PDB file of C-alpha atoms in Angstrom:
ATOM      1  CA  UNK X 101       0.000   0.000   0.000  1.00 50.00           C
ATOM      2  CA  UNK X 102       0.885   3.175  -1.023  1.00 56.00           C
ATOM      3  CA  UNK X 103       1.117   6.037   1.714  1.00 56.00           C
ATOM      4  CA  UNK X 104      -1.612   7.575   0.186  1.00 56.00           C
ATOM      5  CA  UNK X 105      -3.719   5.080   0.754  1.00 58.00           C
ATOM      6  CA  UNK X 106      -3.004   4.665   4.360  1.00 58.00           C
ATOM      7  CA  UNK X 107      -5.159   6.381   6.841  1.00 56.00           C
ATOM      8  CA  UNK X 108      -3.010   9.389   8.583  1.00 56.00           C
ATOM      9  CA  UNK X 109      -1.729   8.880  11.914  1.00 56.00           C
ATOM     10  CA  UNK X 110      -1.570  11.452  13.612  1.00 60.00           C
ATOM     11  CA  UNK X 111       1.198  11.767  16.299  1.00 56.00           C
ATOM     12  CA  UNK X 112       0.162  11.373  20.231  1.00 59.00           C
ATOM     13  CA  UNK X 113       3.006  13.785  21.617  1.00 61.00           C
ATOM     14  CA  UNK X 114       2.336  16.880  22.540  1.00 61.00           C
ATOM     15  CA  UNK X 115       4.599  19.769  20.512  1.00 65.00           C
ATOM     16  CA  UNK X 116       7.765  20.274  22.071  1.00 69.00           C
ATOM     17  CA  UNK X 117       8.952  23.354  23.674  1.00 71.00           C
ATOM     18  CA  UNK X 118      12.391  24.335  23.266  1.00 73.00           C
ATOM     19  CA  UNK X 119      14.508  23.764  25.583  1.00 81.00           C
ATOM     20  CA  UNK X 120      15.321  25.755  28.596  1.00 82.00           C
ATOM     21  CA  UNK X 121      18.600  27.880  27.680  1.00 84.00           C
ATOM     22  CA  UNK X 122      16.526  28.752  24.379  1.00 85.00           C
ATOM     23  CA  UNK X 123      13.621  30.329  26.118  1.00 88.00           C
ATOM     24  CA  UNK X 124      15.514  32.164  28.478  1.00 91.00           C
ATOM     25  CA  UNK X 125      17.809  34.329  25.226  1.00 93.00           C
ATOM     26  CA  UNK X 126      14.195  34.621  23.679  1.00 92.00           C
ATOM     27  CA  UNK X 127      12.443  36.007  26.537  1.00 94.00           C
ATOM     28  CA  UNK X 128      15.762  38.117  27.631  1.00 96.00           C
ATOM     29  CA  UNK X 129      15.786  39.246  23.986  1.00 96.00           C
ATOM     30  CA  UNK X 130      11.735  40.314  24.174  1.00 97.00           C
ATOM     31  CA  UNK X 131      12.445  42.494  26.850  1.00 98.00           C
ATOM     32  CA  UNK X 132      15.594  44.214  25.962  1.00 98.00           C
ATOM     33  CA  UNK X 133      13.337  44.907  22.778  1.00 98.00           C
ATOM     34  CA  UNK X 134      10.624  46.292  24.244  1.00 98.00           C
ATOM     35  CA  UNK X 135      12.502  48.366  26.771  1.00 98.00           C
ATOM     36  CA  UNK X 136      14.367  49.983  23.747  1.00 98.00           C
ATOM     37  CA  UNK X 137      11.385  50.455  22.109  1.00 98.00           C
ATOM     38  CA  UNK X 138       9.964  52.031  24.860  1.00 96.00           C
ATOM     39  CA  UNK X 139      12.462  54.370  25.428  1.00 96.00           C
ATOM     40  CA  UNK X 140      12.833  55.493  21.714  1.00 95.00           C
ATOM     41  CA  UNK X 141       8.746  55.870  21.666  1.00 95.00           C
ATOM     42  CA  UNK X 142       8.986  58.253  25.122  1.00 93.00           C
ATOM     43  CA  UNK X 143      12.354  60.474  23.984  1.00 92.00           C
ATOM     44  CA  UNK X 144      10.724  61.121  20.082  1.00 90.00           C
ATOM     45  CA  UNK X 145       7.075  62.270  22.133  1.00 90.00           C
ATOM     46  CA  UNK X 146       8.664  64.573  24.360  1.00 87.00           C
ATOM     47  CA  UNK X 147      11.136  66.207  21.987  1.00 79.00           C
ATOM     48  CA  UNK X 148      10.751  69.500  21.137  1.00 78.00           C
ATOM     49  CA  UNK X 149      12.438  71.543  18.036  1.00 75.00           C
ATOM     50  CA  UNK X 150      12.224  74.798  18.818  1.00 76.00           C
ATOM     51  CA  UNK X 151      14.709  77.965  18.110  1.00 81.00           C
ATOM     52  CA  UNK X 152      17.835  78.501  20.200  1.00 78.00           C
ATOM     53  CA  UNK X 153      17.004  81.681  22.532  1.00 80.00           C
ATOM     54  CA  UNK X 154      18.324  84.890  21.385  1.00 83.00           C
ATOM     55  CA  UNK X 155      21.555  85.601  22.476  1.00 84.00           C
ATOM     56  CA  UNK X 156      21.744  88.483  25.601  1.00 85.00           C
ATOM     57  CA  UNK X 157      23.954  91.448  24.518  1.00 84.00           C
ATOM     58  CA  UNK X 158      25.089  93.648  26.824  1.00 83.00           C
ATOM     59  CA  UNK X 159      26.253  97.426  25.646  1.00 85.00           C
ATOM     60  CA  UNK X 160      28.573 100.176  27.211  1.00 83.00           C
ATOM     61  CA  UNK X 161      28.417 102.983  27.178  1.00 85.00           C
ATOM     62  CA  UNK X 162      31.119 105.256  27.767  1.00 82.00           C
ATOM     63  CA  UNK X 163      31.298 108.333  29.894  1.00 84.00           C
ATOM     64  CA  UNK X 164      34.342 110.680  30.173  1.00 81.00           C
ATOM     65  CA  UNK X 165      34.836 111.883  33.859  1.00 80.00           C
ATOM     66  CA  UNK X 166      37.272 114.484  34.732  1.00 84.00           C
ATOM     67  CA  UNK X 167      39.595 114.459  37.344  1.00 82.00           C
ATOM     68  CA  UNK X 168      40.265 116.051  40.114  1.00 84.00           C
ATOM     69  CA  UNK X 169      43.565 119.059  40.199  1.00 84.00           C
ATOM     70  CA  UNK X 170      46.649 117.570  41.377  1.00 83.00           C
ATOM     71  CA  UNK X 171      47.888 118.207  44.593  1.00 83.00           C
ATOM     72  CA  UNK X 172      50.602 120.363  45.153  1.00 83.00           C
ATOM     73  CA  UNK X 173      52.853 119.129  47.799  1.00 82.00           C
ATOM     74  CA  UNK X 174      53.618 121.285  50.440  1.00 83.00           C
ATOM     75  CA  UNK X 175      57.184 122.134  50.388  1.00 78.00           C
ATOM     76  CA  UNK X 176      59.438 120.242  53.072  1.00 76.00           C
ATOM     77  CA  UNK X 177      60.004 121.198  56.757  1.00 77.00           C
ATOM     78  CA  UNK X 178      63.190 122.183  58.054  1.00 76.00           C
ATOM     79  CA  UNK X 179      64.629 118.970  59.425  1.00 78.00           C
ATOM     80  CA  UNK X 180      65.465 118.526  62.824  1.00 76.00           C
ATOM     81  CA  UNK X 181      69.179 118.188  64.132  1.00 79.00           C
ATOM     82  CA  UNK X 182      69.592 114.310  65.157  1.00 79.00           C
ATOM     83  CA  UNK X 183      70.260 114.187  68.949  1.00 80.00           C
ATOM     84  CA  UNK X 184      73.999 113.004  69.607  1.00 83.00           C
ATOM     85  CA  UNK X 185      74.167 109.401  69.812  1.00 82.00           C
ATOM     86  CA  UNK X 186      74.764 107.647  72.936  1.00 82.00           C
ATOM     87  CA  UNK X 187      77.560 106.646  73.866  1.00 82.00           C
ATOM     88  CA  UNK X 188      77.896 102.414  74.780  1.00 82.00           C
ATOM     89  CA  UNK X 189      77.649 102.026  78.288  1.00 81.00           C
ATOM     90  CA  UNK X 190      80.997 100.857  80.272  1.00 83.00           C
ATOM     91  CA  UNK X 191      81.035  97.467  81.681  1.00 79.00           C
ATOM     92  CA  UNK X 192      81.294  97.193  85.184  1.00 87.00           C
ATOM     93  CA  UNK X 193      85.074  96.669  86.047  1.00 87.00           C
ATOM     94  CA  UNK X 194      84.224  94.506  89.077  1.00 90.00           C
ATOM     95  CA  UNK X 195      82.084  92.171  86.663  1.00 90.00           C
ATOM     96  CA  UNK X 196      84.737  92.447  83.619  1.00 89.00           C
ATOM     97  CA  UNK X 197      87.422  91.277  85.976  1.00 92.00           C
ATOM     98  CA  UNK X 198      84.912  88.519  86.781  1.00 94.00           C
ATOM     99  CA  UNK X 199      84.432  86.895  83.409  1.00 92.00           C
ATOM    100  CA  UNK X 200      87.946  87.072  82.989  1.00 93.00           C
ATOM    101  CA  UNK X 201      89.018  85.053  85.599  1.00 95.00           C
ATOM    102  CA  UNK X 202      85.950  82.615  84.662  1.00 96.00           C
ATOM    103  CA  UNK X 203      87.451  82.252  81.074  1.00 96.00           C
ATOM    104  CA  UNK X 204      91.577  81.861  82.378  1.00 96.00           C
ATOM    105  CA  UNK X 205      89.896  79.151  84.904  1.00 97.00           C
ATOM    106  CA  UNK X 206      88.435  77.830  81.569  1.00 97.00           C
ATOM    107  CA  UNK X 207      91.060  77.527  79.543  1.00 97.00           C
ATOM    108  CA  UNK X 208      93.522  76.234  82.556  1.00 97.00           C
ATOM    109  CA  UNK X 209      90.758  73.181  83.016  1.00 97.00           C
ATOM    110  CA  UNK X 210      90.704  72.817  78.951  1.00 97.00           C
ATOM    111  CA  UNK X 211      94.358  72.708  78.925  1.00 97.00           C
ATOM    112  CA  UNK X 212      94.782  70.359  81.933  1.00 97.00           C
ATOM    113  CA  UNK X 213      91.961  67.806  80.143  1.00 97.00           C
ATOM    114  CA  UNK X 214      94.029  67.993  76.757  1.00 97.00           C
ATOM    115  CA  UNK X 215      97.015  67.254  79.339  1.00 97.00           C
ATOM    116  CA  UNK X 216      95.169  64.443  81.107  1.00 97.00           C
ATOM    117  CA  UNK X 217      94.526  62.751  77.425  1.00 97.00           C
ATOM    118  CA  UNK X 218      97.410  63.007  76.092  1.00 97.00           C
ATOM    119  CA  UNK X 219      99.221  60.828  78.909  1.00 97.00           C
ATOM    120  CA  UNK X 220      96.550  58.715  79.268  1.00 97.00           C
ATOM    121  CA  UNK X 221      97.189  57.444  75.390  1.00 97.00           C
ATOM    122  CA  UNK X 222     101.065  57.473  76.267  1.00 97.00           C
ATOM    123  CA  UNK X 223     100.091  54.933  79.014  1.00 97.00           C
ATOM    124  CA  UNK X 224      98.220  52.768  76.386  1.00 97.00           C
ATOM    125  CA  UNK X 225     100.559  53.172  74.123  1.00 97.00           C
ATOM    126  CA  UNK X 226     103.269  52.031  76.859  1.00 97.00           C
ATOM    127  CA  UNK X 227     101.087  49.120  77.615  1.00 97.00           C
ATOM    128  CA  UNK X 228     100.508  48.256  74.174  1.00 97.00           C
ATOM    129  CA  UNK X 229     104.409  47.671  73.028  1.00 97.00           C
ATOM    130  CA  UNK X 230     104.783  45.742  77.006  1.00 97.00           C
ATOM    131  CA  UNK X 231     102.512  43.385  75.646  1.00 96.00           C
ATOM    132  CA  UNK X 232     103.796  43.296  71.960  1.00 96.00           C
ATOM    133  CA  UNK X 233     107.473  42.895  73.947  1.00 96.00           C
ATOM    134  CA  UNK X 234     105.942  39.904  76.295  1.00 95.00           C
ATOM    135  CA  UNK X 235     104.089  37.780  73.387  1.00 94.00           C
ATOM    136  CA  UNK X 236     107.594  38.119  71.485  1.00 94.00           C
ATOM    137  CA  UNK X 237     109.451  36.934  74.454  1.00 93.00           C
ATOM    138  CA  UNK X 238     106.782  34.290  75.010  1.00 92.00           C
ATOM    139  CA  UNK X 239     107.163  33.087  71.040  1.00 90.00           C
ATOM    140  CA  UNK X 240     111.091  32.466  71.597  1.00 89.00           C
ATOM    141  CA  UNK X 241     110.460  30.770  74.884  1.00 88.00           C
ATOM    142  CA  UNK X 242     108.505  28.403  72.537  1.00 86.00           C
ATOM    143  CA  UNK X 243     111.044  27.843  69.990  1.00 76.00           C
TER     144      UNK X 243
END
């Protein structure tokens, strides 16, 4: 038999949806659509063409104004003799004699200090070559 001849069958399944990942591009697609749409519709309704506003100018006007006579300046005053200056008050001789004796003391404690050093490094140094001189002696004791 031919399959013309056959009586149709008709198919028992339901259609099929597409699957999942499909519908959810389709529908995310539907509303990025319509949201654009929207948009575009609600911008072109409320534009308006109109003309720019005049541009404000501003004028001056100018005025001349006079001025007023110079000043003459009054001629100078005699000027005043400068008093003598003073002269530099003498140091007391009782308190010069003072901070003399403050600055020998001074330099005598500097000097003894500077003394004080210098033997004190001519002891080390004395100590040093006793040593240097007792290893040596202690090296030919050895040989």
């Amino acid at each position: 038999m031919s399959s013309l001849a056959m009586p149709a069958v008709q198919d028992s399944r339901p259609l099929a949806l597409p699957p999942l990942h499909w519908r959810r591009r389709c529908t995310a697609l539907g509303v990025t659509l319509a949201l654009h749409l929207g948009l575009g519709a609600l911008l072109l309704t409320h534009w308006q063409v109109g003309e720019p506003p005049a541009p404000l100018v501003s004028t001056v006007q100018l005025q001349l104004l006079t001025l007023a006579p110079p000043v003459v300046p009054e001629p100078p005053a005699a000027i005043p003799e400068l008093p003598q200056p003073v002269a530099p008050a003498q140091p007391d001789p009782a308190i010069e004699r003072q901070r003399l004796e403050q600055a020998a003391l001074a330099r005598k404690r500097a000097e003894q200090q500077r003394l004080e050093q210098e033997q004190q490094r001519q002891r080390e140094a004395q100590r040093r070559e006793q040593e240097r001189q007792r290893r040596e002696a202690e090296v030919r004791e050895q040989l």
